[in-house]
XYZ file of C-alpha atoms in Angstrom:
727
model
C 17.633 -39.141 31.944
C 19.460 -40.133 28.728
C 18.109 -41.875 25.636
C 19.484 -45.231 26.721
C 17.406 -45.003 29.888
C 14.189 -44.491 27.951
C 14.878 -46.345 24.679
C 16.702 -49.582 25.543
C 17.216 -50.548 21.881
C 19.702 -47.651 21.579
C 22.189 -49.713 23.606
C 22.879 -51.534 20.334
C 23.745 -48.182 18.740
C 26.229 -47.523 21.508
C 27.853 -50.907 20.935
C 28.212 -50.183 17.210
C 29.664 -46.782 17.984
C 32.319 -48.302 20.208
C 33.056 -51.026 17.690
C 33.387 -48.655 14.723
C 35.010 -45.873 16.787
C 32.652 -43.398 15.195
C 31.858 -41.283 18.233
C 34.366 -39.860 20.671
C 32.168 -37.400 22.512
C 28.466 -38.169 22.919
C 27.810 -36.189 26.081
C 26.199 -33.406 24.139
C 23.696 -35.645 22.367
C 21.910 -36.797 25.508
C 18.760 -34.766 25.934
C 16.515 -34.854 29.027
C 12.953 -35.997 28.554
C 10.422 -33.193 28.854
C 8.524 -32.893 32.103
C 5.492 -34.526 30.537
C 7.211 -37.913 30.152
C 8.180 -40.479 32.761
C 10.521 -43.427 32.484
C 7.735 -45.833 31.623
C 7.204 -44.225 28.228
C 3.864 -42.694 29.266
C 3.331 -39.006 28.857
C 1.954 -37.258 31.876
C 2.824 -37.221 35.537
C 1.720 -39.918 37.923
C 2.786 -43.387 38.968
C 4.676 -45.331 36.334
C 3.120 -48.532 35.049
C 5.484 -51.459 35.010
C 5.886 -53.514 31.873
C 8.067 -53.884 28.748
C 9.908 -50.805 27.392
C 7.562 -48.550 25.472
C 10.075 -47.885 22.673
C 10.274 -51.566 21.717
C 6.584 -51.633 20.791
C 6.803 -48.343 18.866
C 9.470 -49.824 16.562
C 6.884 -52.143 15.058
C 4.599 -49.147 14.496
C 7.325 -47.215 12.620
C 8.213 -50.279 10.558
C 4.620 -50.705 9.420
C 4.484 -47.209 7.901
C 5.491 -46.744 4.223
C 7.273 -43.372 4.387
C 11.049 -43.196 4.988
C 11.548 -41.973 8.516
C 14.664 -41.161 10.594
C 15.257 -40.167 14.190
C 18.401 -38.096 14.761
C 20.195 -36.715 17.803
C 22.664 -33.819 17.664
C 26.389 -34.490 17.968
C 28.092 -31.633 19.765
C 31.639 -30.334 19.973
C 33.301 -29.736 23.362
C 32.143 -26.119 23.106
C 28.519 -27.243 22.784
C 28.025 -26.440 19.089
C 26.120 -28.956 16.960
C 28.582 -30.357 14.378
C 26.528 -33.244 13.031
C 23.494 -35.447 13.614
C 23.615 -39.134 14.532
C 21.000 -41.612 13.400
C 19.401 -43.491 16.307
C 16.564 -45.046 14.286
C 15.805 -45.673 10.615
C 12.816 -47.630 9.410
C 13.062 -49.996 6.442
C 12.057 -47.504 3.750
C 14.592 -44.946 5.037
C 17.371 -47.517 5.007
C 16.478 -48.564 1.470
C 16.336 -44.935 0.350
C 19.924 -44.444 1.509
C 21.184 -47.778 0.230
C 22.148 -49.080 3.657
C 20.960 -51.775 6.021
C 19.239 -50.682 9.191
C 22.240 -51.880 11.169
C 24.557 -49.618 9.157
C 22.208 -46.692 9.589
C 22.340 -46.832 13.380
C 25.068 -44.537 14.674
C 25.857 -43.120 11.231
C 26.466 -39.384 10.844
C 24.015 -37.414 8.749
C 26.782 -35.755 6.698
C 28.189 -39.193 5.866
C 25.065 -40.691 4.350
C 23.275 -37.489 3.163
C 25.490 -35.547 0.772
C 23.550 -32.281 0.817
C 24.693 -29.805 3.456
C 21.247 -28.173 3.211
C 19.619 -30.963 5.196
C 22.115 -30.447 8.013
C 21.601 -26.676 8.011
C 17.829 -27.012 8.038
C 18.194 -29.455 10.912
C 20.144 -26.823 12.843
C 17.362 -24.334 12.196
C 14.711 -26.724 13.477
C 16.750 -27.467 16.608
C 17.263 -23.748 17.312
C 13.760 -22.472 16.501
C 11.645 -25.527 17.289
C 9.525 -24.964 14.161
C 8.896 -27.636 11.515
C 10.529 -27.106 8.099
C 9.567 -28.550 4.687
C 12.434 -28.873 2.175
C 11.040 -29.151 -1.341
C 13.035 -30.883 -4.094
C 16.246 -31.131 -2.124
C 17.319 -34.232 -4.079
C 17.627 -37.870 -3.187
C 20.713 -39.618 -1.846
C 23.433 -40.369 -4.408
C 24.440 -43.752 -3.062
C 20.985 -45.311 -3.477
C 20.502 -48.103 -5.969
C 17.493 -46.422 -7.622
C 17.731 -42.671 -7.176
C 14.458 -40.872 -7.778
C 14.153 -38.655 -10.875
C 11.720 -36.490 -8.900
C 13.505 -35.260 -5.758
C 11.361 -35.911 -2.685
C 10.116 -33.421 -0.138
C 11.674 -33.714 3.327
C 9.844 -32.547 6.436
C 11.937 -31.848 9.556
C 10.315 -31.479 12.985
C 11.066 -32.036 16.659
C 9.496 -34.665 18.893
C 10.671 -35.421 22.416
C 14.082 -33.809 21.786
C 14.630 -35.877 18.623
C 15.024 -34.479 15.123
C 12.532 -36.345 12.909
C 13.048 -36.595 9.117
C 10.121 -37.653 6.907
C 10.388 -38.127 3.112
C 7.465 -37.846 0.623
C 7.577 -38.206 -3.176
C 7.553 -34.858 -5.094
C 4.995 -36.126 -7.628
C 2.425 -36.042 -4.824
C 3.549 -32.654 -3.588
C 0.438 -30.612 -4.170
C -2.328 -33.154 -3.736
C -0.752 -34.752 -0.665
C 0.388 -31.586 1.130
C -2.393 -31.849 3.706
C -1.769 -35.571 4.029
C 1.918 -34.846 4.604
C 1.051 -32.508 7.463
C -1.324 -35.122 8.857
C 1.327 -37.829 8.577
C 3.868 -35.634 10.319
C 1.449 -35.091 13.178
C 0.913 -38.802 13.570
C 4.631 -39.515 13.438
C 5.153 -36.915 16.127
C 2.511 -38.617 18.242
C 4.233 -41.948 17.765
C 7.601 -40.535 18.793
C 6.159 -38.635 21.735
C 3.730 -41.254 23.053
C 5.554 -44.471 22.252
C 3.156 -47.032 23.742
C 1.751 -50.414 22.780
C -1.360 -48.939 21.117
C -2.145 -45.424 19.909
C -5.707 -44.389 18.968
C -6.870 -41.034 17.650
C -10.436 -39.837 18.344
C -12.433 -36.900 17.038
C -14.423 -34.396 19.083
C -17.266 -36.958 19.382
C -14.776 -39.504 20.736
C -15.095 -41.707 17.667
C -11.990 -43.500 16.457
C -10.411 -41.876 13.382
C -7.104 -43.750 13.380
C -5.462 -46.663 15.241
C -1.913 -48.000 15.117
C -1.391 -51.385 13.482
C -0.135 -52.810 16.789
C -3.717 -52.959 18.069
C -4.355 -56.074 15.991
C -1.469 -58.048 17.504
C -2.422 -57.059 21.052
C -6.240 -56.957 21.010
C -7.080 -58.735 17.755
C -8.826 -55.766 16.131
C -7.881 -54.803 12.545
C -7.376 -51.019 12.654
C -9.890 -50.462 9.865
C -12.626 -52.261 11.796
C -12.476 -49.629 14.554
C -12.860 -46.487 12.449
C -15.959 -44.463 13.268
C -16.801 -46.402 16.434
C -17.081 -44.716 19.863
C -13.908 -45.305 21.849
C -15.879 -45.682 25.066
C -17.721 -48.717 23.642
C -14.489 -50.727 23.913
C -14.122 -49.970 27.643
C -15.583 -52.377 30.227
C -18.912 -51.151 31.556
C -17.617 -51.052 35.137
C -14.631 -48.921 34.069
C -16.411 -46.377 31.877
C -17.130 -43.857 34.620
C -13.475 -43.992 35.677
C -12.346 -43.679 32.060
C -14.416 -40.544 31.560
C -13.167 -39.059 34.820
C -9.572 -39.893 33.903
C -9.536 -38.051 30.619
C -11.568 -39.498 27.772
C -13.638 -36.316 28.010
C -10.412 -34.391 27.347
C -11.331 -31.450 29.591
C -8.278 -29.400 28.793
C -4.527 -29.375 28.245
C -2.378 -32.005 29.841
C -2.875 -35.748 30.172
C -4.562 -38.046 32.639
C -4.062 -41.752 33.386
C -6.337 -44.673 34.214
C -6.267 -48.471 34.337
C -9.051 -49.879 32.142
C -10.315 -53.197 30.807
C -10.395 -52.995 27.015
C -12.486 -55.298 24.824
C -10.577 -57.807 22.676
C -11.792 -59.079 19.319
C -12.417 -62.546 20.816
C -14.807 -61.077 23.414
C -12.326 -61.156 26.299
C -11.027 -58.227 28.299
C -7.469 -57.029 28.757
C -6.171 -54.573 31.334
C -4.522 -51.563 29.719
C -2.936 -48.445 31.152
C -4.639 -45.661 29.245
C -3.675 -42.020 28.829
C -5.606 -39.270 27.058
C -4.015 -36.207 25.479
C -5.989 -33.381 23.838
C -4.882 -32.321 20.369
C -4.038 -28.687 19.569
C -6.720 -26.030 19.867
C -7.326 -25.966 16.112
C -8.737 -29.504 16.447
C -10.732 -28.741 19.602
C -12.274 -31.739 21.312
C -10.195 -34.336 19.463
C -7.436 -36.262 21.128
C -5.050 -39.175 21.124
C -5.366 -42.174 23.429
C -2.243 -44.173 24.214
C -2.483 -47.576 25.866
C 0.028 -49.836 27.567
C -0.485 -53.557 28.143
C -0.566 -54.040 31.952
C -2.721 -57.172 32.059
C -0.147 -59.428 33.744
C 0.854 -56.647 36.107
C -2.739 -56.044 37.257
C -3.399 -59.769 37.635
C -0.274 -60.235 39.761
C -1.108 -57.169 41.831
C -4.680 -58.402 42.373
C -3.452 -61.785 43.557
C -0.966 -60.081 45.897
C -3.651 -57.756 47.278
C -5.892 -60.750 47.855
C -3.177 -62.549 49.802
C -2.357 -59.436 51.833
C -5.993 -58.724 52.710
C -6.971 -62.255 53.751
C -5.623 -64.475 56.492
C -4.013 -67.550 54.863
C -5.210 -69.879 57.655
C -8.888 -68.957 57.901
C -9.487 -67.083 54.636
C -11.016 -64.214 56.624
C -10.191 -60.561 56.163
C -7.114 -59.489 58.125
C -7.337 -57.042 61.004
C -6.583 -53.961 58.864
C -9.403 -54.774 56.451
C -11.770 -55.444 59.357
C -10.922 -52.027 60.799
C -11.662 -50.389 57.429
C -15.059 -52.084 57.396
C -15.771 -50.862 60.916
C -14.765 -47.355 59.850
C -17.127 -47.439 56.868
C -19.967 -48.739 59.048
C -19.392 -45.953 61.583
C -19.388 -43.337 58.827
C -22.692 -44.707 57.544
C -24.244 -44.102 60.979
C -23.605 -40.363 60.763
C -26.835 -38.539 61.490
C -28.926 -41.700 61.969
C -28.602 -42.155 65.746
C -28.268 -45.908 65.162
C -25.632 -48.105 66.804
C -23.398 -50.904 65.646
C -21.726 -53.652 67.643
C -18.312 -55.259 67.412
C -17.603 -58.692 68.872
C -14.121 -59.774 69.856
C -14.093 -63.586 69.957
C -11.162 -65.229 71.723
C -10.486 -68.957 71.397
C -10.171 -70.511 74.866
C -7.120 -72.696 75.511
C -5.470 -72.223 72.116
C -2.022 -72.222 73.748
C -2.664 -75.663 75.210
C -3.749 -76.951 71.787
C -0.567 -75.540 70.211
C 1.551 -77.170 72.918
C -0.153 -80.546 72.551
C -0.739 -80.701 68.779
C 1.832 -78.160 67.483
C 0.860 -74.892 65.850
C -0.394 -76.809 62.814
C -3.076 -78.312 65.046
C -3.875 -74.885 66.462
C -4.208 -73.505 62.929
C -6.684 -76.277 62.039
C -8.743 -75.400 65.095
C -8.738 -71.705 64.153
C -9.846 -72.527 60.583
C -12.634 -74.787 61.856
C -13.926 -72.208 64.326
C -13.747 -69.480 61.653
C -16.064 -71.563 59.443
C -18.471 -72.090 62.349
C -18.596 -68.379 63.162
C -19.242 -67.504 59.497
C -22.117 -70.001 59.374
C -23.567 -68.598 62.599
C -23.394 -65.027 61.234
C -24.293 -65.960 57.641
C -22.343 -62.928 56.389
C -18.672 -63.771 55.676
C -17.843 -60.136 54.951
C -18.683 -59.261 58.575
C -16.110 -61.654 60.063
C -12.370 -60.942 60.271
C -9.218 -62.358 61.844
C -7.726 -60.350 64.680
C -4.383 -60.878 66.376
C -3.423 -64.225 67.888
C -6.493 -66.213 68.925
C -9.014 -63.443 68.159
C -11.825 -63.157 65.622
C -13.680 -59.905 64.869
C -17.381 -59.716 64.019
C -19.133 -56.531 62.901
C -22.890 -56.245 63.403
C -24.064 -53.125 61.616
C -27.775 -53.822 61.183
C -30.142 -51.195 62.657
C -31.240 -53.616 65.392
C -27.697 -54.666 66.233
C -27.935 -53.172 69.722
C -30.941 -55.333 70.652
C -29.847 -58.449 68.760
C -26.164 -58.594 69.663
C -26.567 -60.734 72.808
C -28.610 -63.349 70.936
C -26.001 -63.374 68.162
C -23.232 -63.928 70.729
C -25.148 -66.857 72.214
C -25.589 -68.351 68.756
C -21.828 -68.142 68.152
C -21.093 -69.712 71.553
C -23.337 -72.676 70.737
C -21.882 -73.084 67.241
C -18.308 -73.188 68.537
C -18.982 -75.665 71.384
C -19.461 -78.765 69.199
C -16.652 -81.344 69.748
C -14.008 -81.805 67.040
C -11.139 -84.193 66.381
C -7.733 -82.903 65.268
C -5.001 -85.414 64.570
C -7.071 -88.098 66.259
C -7.278 -86.008 69.430
C -10.824 -85.091 70.602
C -11.222 -81.414 71.545
C -14.167 -79.560 73.083
C -13.513 -75.991 71.870
C -15.036 -72.949 73.510
C -14.737 -69.221 72.931
C -15.097 -66.091 75.030
C -16.876 -63.118 73.469
C -16.502 -59.435 74.270
C -19.154 -57.008 73.063
C -18.782 -53.264 72.492
C -21.353 -50.937 70.897
C -20.969 -47.420 69.534
C -22.569 -44.652 67.513
C -20.988 -42.448 64.877
C -17.935 -40.479 66.003
C -16.038 -43.318 67.679
C -12.697 -44.391 66.207
C -12.569 -47.997 64.896
C -9.458 -48.770 66.945
C -11.190 -47.629 70.115
C -14.273 -49.737 69.422
C -12.185 -52.838 68.732
C -10.099 -52.167 71.845
C -13.244 -51.997 73.949
C -14.464 -55.301 72.506
C -11.080 -56.925 73.273
C -11.214 -55.653 76.846
C -14.695 -57.105 77.240
C -13.455 -60.412 75.792
C -10.715 -60.601 78.430
C -13.373 -59.813 81.004
C -15.375 -62.822 79.726
C -12.298 -65.043 79.992
C -11.838 -63.858 83.571
C -15.378 -64.971 84.400
C -14.592 -68.549 83.501
C -14.606 -68.568 79.680
C -17.271 -69.949 77.331
C -19.407 -66.858 77.885
C -19.949 -63.319 76.622
C -19.540 -59.984 78.365
C -20.515 -56.407 77.578
C -17.820 -53.817 78.046
C -17.336 -52.662 81.620
C -16.621 -48.919 81.481
C -14.465 -49.193 84.591
C -12.277 -51.763 82.835
C -11.756 -49.461 79.842
C -10.945 -46.548 82.141
C -8.451 -48.671 84.054
C -6.722 -49.748 80.827
C -6.480 -46.139 79.651
C -5.119 -45.023 83.022
C -2.551 -47.830 82.967
C -1.366 -46.747 79.541
C -0.937 -43.134 80.645
C 0.844 -44.272 83.816
C 3.251 -46.396 81.769
C 4.056 -43.348 79.650
C 4.793 -41.398 82.849
C 7.148 -44.149 84.039
C 8.996 -44.067 80.739
C 9.293 -40.292 80.930
C 10.550 -40.563 84.506
C 13.259 -43.019 83.468
C 14.417 -40.676 80.728
C 14.425 -37.665 83.069
C 16.351 -39.468 85.835
C 13.521 -39.437 88.388
C 14.184 -43.045 89.509
C 16.900 -43.833 92.027
C 18.093 -46.515 94.426
C 17.293 -45.998 98.114
C 18.799 -48.184 100.792
C 17.410 -50.107 103.795
C 19.891 -51.466 106.382
C 20.156 -55.197 107.179
C 21.195 -55.929 110.781
C 22.644 -58.987 112.522
C 20.269 -59.999 115.374
C 23.074 -61.169 117.683
C 25.270 -58.052 117.490
C 22.867 -55.359 116.307
C 25.447 -54.276 113.731
C 24.605 -53.336 110.148
C 25.945 -56.046 107.836
C 24.658 -54.620 104.581
C 21.858 -52.858 102.749
C 19.027 -53.707 100.389
C 18.702 -51.388 97.381
C 15.086 -50.510 96.594
C 13.712 -48.602 93.597
C 12.106 -45.260 94.382
C 10.382 -42.732 92.124
C 10.248 -39.079 93.135
C 8.456 -36.766 90.708
C 9.778 -33.264 89.988
C 7.101 -31.826 92.292
C 8.574 -33.840 95.188
C 5.765 -36.423 95.360
C 7.075 -39.926 96.021
C 5.237 -42.662 94.082
C 4.873 -45.876 96.082
C 6.665 -48.939 94.605
C 3.418 -50.906 94.901
C 1.942 -48.490 92.352
C 4.633 -48.269 89.695
C 6.340 -51.686 89.848
C 3.320 -53.754 88.649
C 2.711 -51.300 85.808
C 6.384 -51.304 84.833
C 6.399 -55.102 84.801
C 3.222 -55.222 82.708
C 4.576 -52.734 80.170
C 8.062 -54.235 79.819
C 9.868 -51.439 81.693
C 10.917 -53.400 84.777
C 14.275 -54.494 83.364
C 15.319 -50.870 82.871
C 14.467 -50.129 86.502
C 16.279 -53.251 87.768
C 19.483 -52.435 85.887
C 19.380 -48.787 86.971
C 19.085 -49.836 90.630
C 21.874 -52.425 90.195
C 24.351 -49.886 88.847
C 23.517 -47.241 91.471
C 23.650 -49.821 94.275
C 27.089 -51.081 93.264
C 28.366 -47.515 92.891
C 27.228 -46.826 96.475
C 28.667 -50.130 97.720
C 32.075 -49.203 96.338
C 32.177 -46.343 98.879
C 31.123 -48.488 101.849
C 33.432 -50.542 104.096
C 34.516 -53.854 102.466
C 32.696 -55.877 105.137
C 29.253 -54.651 104.046
C 27.123 -56.289 101.340
C 24.409 -55.060 99.006
C 21.157 -56.879 98.153
C 19.514 -56.049 94.816
C 16.146 -57.340 93.587
C 15.859 -59.101 90.221
C 12.486 -59.500 88.483
C 11.622 -62.547 86.405
C 11.751 -60.460 83.206
C 15.251 -59.197 83.994
C 16.433 -62.665 84.998
C 15.285 -63.961 81.598
C 17.527 -61.551 79.666
C 20.124 -63.674 77.811
C 22.790 -61.055 78.451
C 22.018 -60.647 82.170
C 25.255 -62.295 83.459
C 27.304 -60.015 81.224
C 25.406 -56.932 82.419
C 26.016 -57.849 86.074
C 29.681 -58.473 85.364
C 30.053 -55.121 83.625
C 28.376 -53.301 86.541
C 30.676 -55.019 89.069
C 33.795 -54.119 87.083
C 32.630 -50.519 86.578
C 32.120 -50.093 90.347
C 35.257 -52.027 91.309
C 33.285 -54.286 93.717
C 34.030 -57.931 94.488
C 31.186 -60.266 93.350
C 30.943 -61.798 96.882
C 29.539 -58.504 98.203
C 26.553 -58.590 95.811
C 23.401 -60.476 96.873
C 20.833 -60.925 94.096
C 17.292 -61.526 95.346
C 14.633 -63.350 93.298
C 11.108 -63.937 94.521
C 9.839 -67.417 95.150
C 7.300 -66.934 92.351
C 10.020 -65.924 89.878
C 11.671 -69.313 90.373
C 8.695 -70.871 88.572
C 9.946 -69.281 85.324
C 13.444 -70.706 85.630
C 14.276 -72.634 82.464
C 17.455 -74.597 81.776
C 19.024 -71.513 80.188
C 18.116 -69.258 83.107
C 19.352 -71.919 85.520
C 22.696 -71.891 83.718
C 22.861 -68.095 84.013
C 22.218 -68.339 87.756
C 24.994 -70.944 88.059
C 27.327 -68.748 85.996
C 26.896 -65.763 88.306
C 27.170 -67.961 91.420
C 30.451 -69.380 90.111
C 31.794 -65.827 89.835
C 31.049 -65.256 93.541
C 27.631 -63.559 93.433
C 25.281 -64.888 96.154
C 21.605 -65.691 95.438
C 18.760 -65.176 97.936
C 15.086 -66.190 97.712
C 12.963 -63.156 98.575
C 9.427 -63.247 100.093
C 9.994 -66.868 101.071
C 6.907 -68.692 102.293
C 4.369 -66.902 100.070
C 5.116 -68.331 96.638
C 4.768 -71.664 94.937
C 8.334 -72.757 94.406
C 9.372 -76.282 95.111
C 11.882 -77.252 97.780
C 13.800 -78.774 94.881
C 14.788 -75.250 93.799
C 16.714 -74.909 97.052
C 18.420 -78.185 96.254
C 19.156 -77.677 92.557
C 19.970 -73.962 92.404
C 22.938 -72.243 94.085
C 20.787 -70.502 96.725
C 22.790 -68.882 99.555
C 19.991 -67.553 101.746
C 16.263 -67.117 102.456
C 14.330 -63.964 103.325
C 11.170 -64.476 105.402
C 8.244 -62.522 103.965
C 7.053 -59.593 106.093
C 3.550 -61.104 106.256
C 4.892 -63.676 108.762
C 6.410 -60.957 110.910
C 3.118 -59.034 110.916
C 1.259 -62.229 111.882
C 3.662 -62.779 114.775
C 2.798 -59.284 115.948
C -0.849 -60.363 116.008
C 0.039 -63.525 117.998
C -0.895 -65.800 115.052
C 0.118 -69.268 116.223
C 0.155 -70.822 112.748
C 2.467 -68.122 111.414
C 4.795 -68.628 114.389
C 5.002 -72.352 113.693
C 5.488 -71.847 109.933
C 8.292 -69.351 110.550
C 9.895 -71.865 112.908
C 9.597 -74.587 110.241
C 11.042 -72.397 107.505
C 14.078 -71.439 109.518
C 14.562 -75.123 110.205
C 14.672 -75.817 106.470
C 17.241 -73.070 106.061
C 19.408 -74.398 108.907
C 19.251 -77.901 107.461
C 20.500 -76.590 104.113
C 23.071 -74.298 105.806
C 21.511 -71.156 104.311
C 21.736 -67.598 105.551
C 18.407 -66.188 106.840
C 16.925 -62.682 106.881
C 13.520 -61.699 108.314
C 11.732 -58.750 106.720
C 9.300 -56.259 108.246
C 10.835 -56.083 111.747
C 9.308 -53.094 113.571
C 9.630 -53.803 117.315
C 12.221 -55.114 119.787
C 9.858 -57.950 120.743
C 9.655 -59.144 117.125
C 13.429 -59.058 116.867
C 13.827 -61.135 120.056
C 11.203 -63.658 118.933
C 12.806 -64.106 115.517
C 16.221 -64.448 117.152
C 14.892 -67.155 119.454
C 13.576 -69.077 116.434
C 16.998 -69.004 114.803
C 16.724 -66.196 112.231
C 20.155 -64.588 111.799
C 19.422 -61.130 110.394
C 16.551 -58.698 110.085
C 15.460 -55.551 108.309
C 12.537 -53.217 108.825
C 11.504 -49.885 110.259
C 13.067 -50.820 113.580
C 16.450 -50.377 111.929
C 15.595 -47.724 109.389
C 13.358 -47.001 106.419
C 14.601 -46.947 102.838
C 16.351 -43.637 102.141
C 19.176 -42.182 100.091
C 22.493 -43.427 101.469
C 24.455 -40.909 103.554
C 28.039 -42.062 103.815
C 28.911 -39.493 106.480
C 26.525 -41.053 109.024
C 27.495 -44.398 110.513
C 24.844 -47.098 110.923
C 23.255 -47.055 114.371
C 23.432 -50.415 116.201
C 20.430 -51.859 117.999
């Protein structure tokens, strides 16, 4: 880091250098800050405190001191040798001593404004050896307006990589020698710890010196502080932290703390404080440097407040609620006591959002939050969860016995009618209850309460439910199973198997249906009824659908052109905005005509068809792809879907075929009616679950055109070397 990075006012020096063309090579004069300084101007390691540049405030400190004072940096030749020193700061007395303005001093070479070569040579010695040097009676500058008849003493010393020059009058040489040493030490402190305020304390932590800047910042005249304990100016709530952070000065180094410091008007101001012990010969004494961070702390506090509290309800956010649960669980360690967590879900919030917009839903959430707080009478125990959920922590010793009564009290409080936007609403909530002792993770406890809340909603809402262990076990098992599915997809354990579709009139195979199958590495086949619901619940079904689509089309490309391929499409996959493009890419990759692909959607999936999805279905139909309604007769779709969507065929659900086998008259008549609908709309028809010749004949007599089932073959990997066997 260079000087310009740490001392922004030196940029003006650089501008003068360029303007006057004084310096041609300044690379050698940039010195790195020692390890004990960071870019904020604070000595010591640790997080930097944001705020104005530290050097700017130290200028006023230097200006207030009466002794001439210079800060110099070495100017080096290309070989690295020091050939001169450049002035980077001169206070008013130093400028007057040399008969120049402060502006002319900045960037000037030492050998230009100080005629004696001895000062330069002593400066070299200080830079090489690092030891302070006192030059007695060297002689004053010749170009000054009032040269001194008594040549001054000059003290040279290093501070923070800078060469410091301090002048004192020779007439005070003997009596002020100790004072000169003391002044040098303080100047070094100012150069090294350039902060807003610098305070020196003795071994009893009483103030022995304070920089003049303390009056402008805190209102205290420096003299009014002398002899007073430094800790007495620290806010009572911050004193323990101040002592821990370094006011005790336990040893070498420096420590940092944020403290509230007393102002002269009785107010408090946040300051970033650092403590540095003085050398061993002054054991126990130290210097305290402070930085004004009041606005920074206030802004940070306001930001923390906004991040930790829900803007709609004013309650603690979920992360804060979890921290409180964690603290409560830790407090139970060794007591054997229990605590309870309630997960409170607002019933019908989606309907309120749909009817009154989300602004109306937010008003309802805020109103219910206030009611829950009043029912609990402890705002710090109530938090906002995700979505429509509130979190309540009951950590009293009798929480286990009292939790049910508390839940009932909340239910009653939330049931009172309200009016939002002129619309009357009768709000209700569902409450899940989970209890635990020490050792349980907060996330697990809150999860259990949420599971119980969903259990309460399943019972009809407006009630409470204690956690059902079986429900928690099922949720955990489902999560592990979903992870297994994901692993299986990555490892290539899923594949498309194929079931033949046969024409009833000829007994010839007209195509195949591709079905997803999962075979684990140990050879165990997982039933589709087990993994498909889990995959759909966990958002993995689209990956399975697209995998089956690509494998099915690759197989179809090797089959005779007269055969077709049916592929299932879930509602989640159908809703993908890019689904038409994905189907098109798969068709082109396999080199298959779109007319040979039959996409099957369940009757229930048609309920999710929006205008956009309807357009995607039309787009694929226009390209030649044919759409079939799978499991027809068991869902809730309207006949209008058959009219408005480009449906090419219906597939009778296997439950009807099984009912026919049992001589169920109603199922026979319904199957007859459904095939009549299909004939009236000129749709292709396929009956599923055909297992016997009698079922095939009966379905043929009703008018069904094709069938599939174990009579014709189970789903299996496709063997192209074996021709389909006709009925």
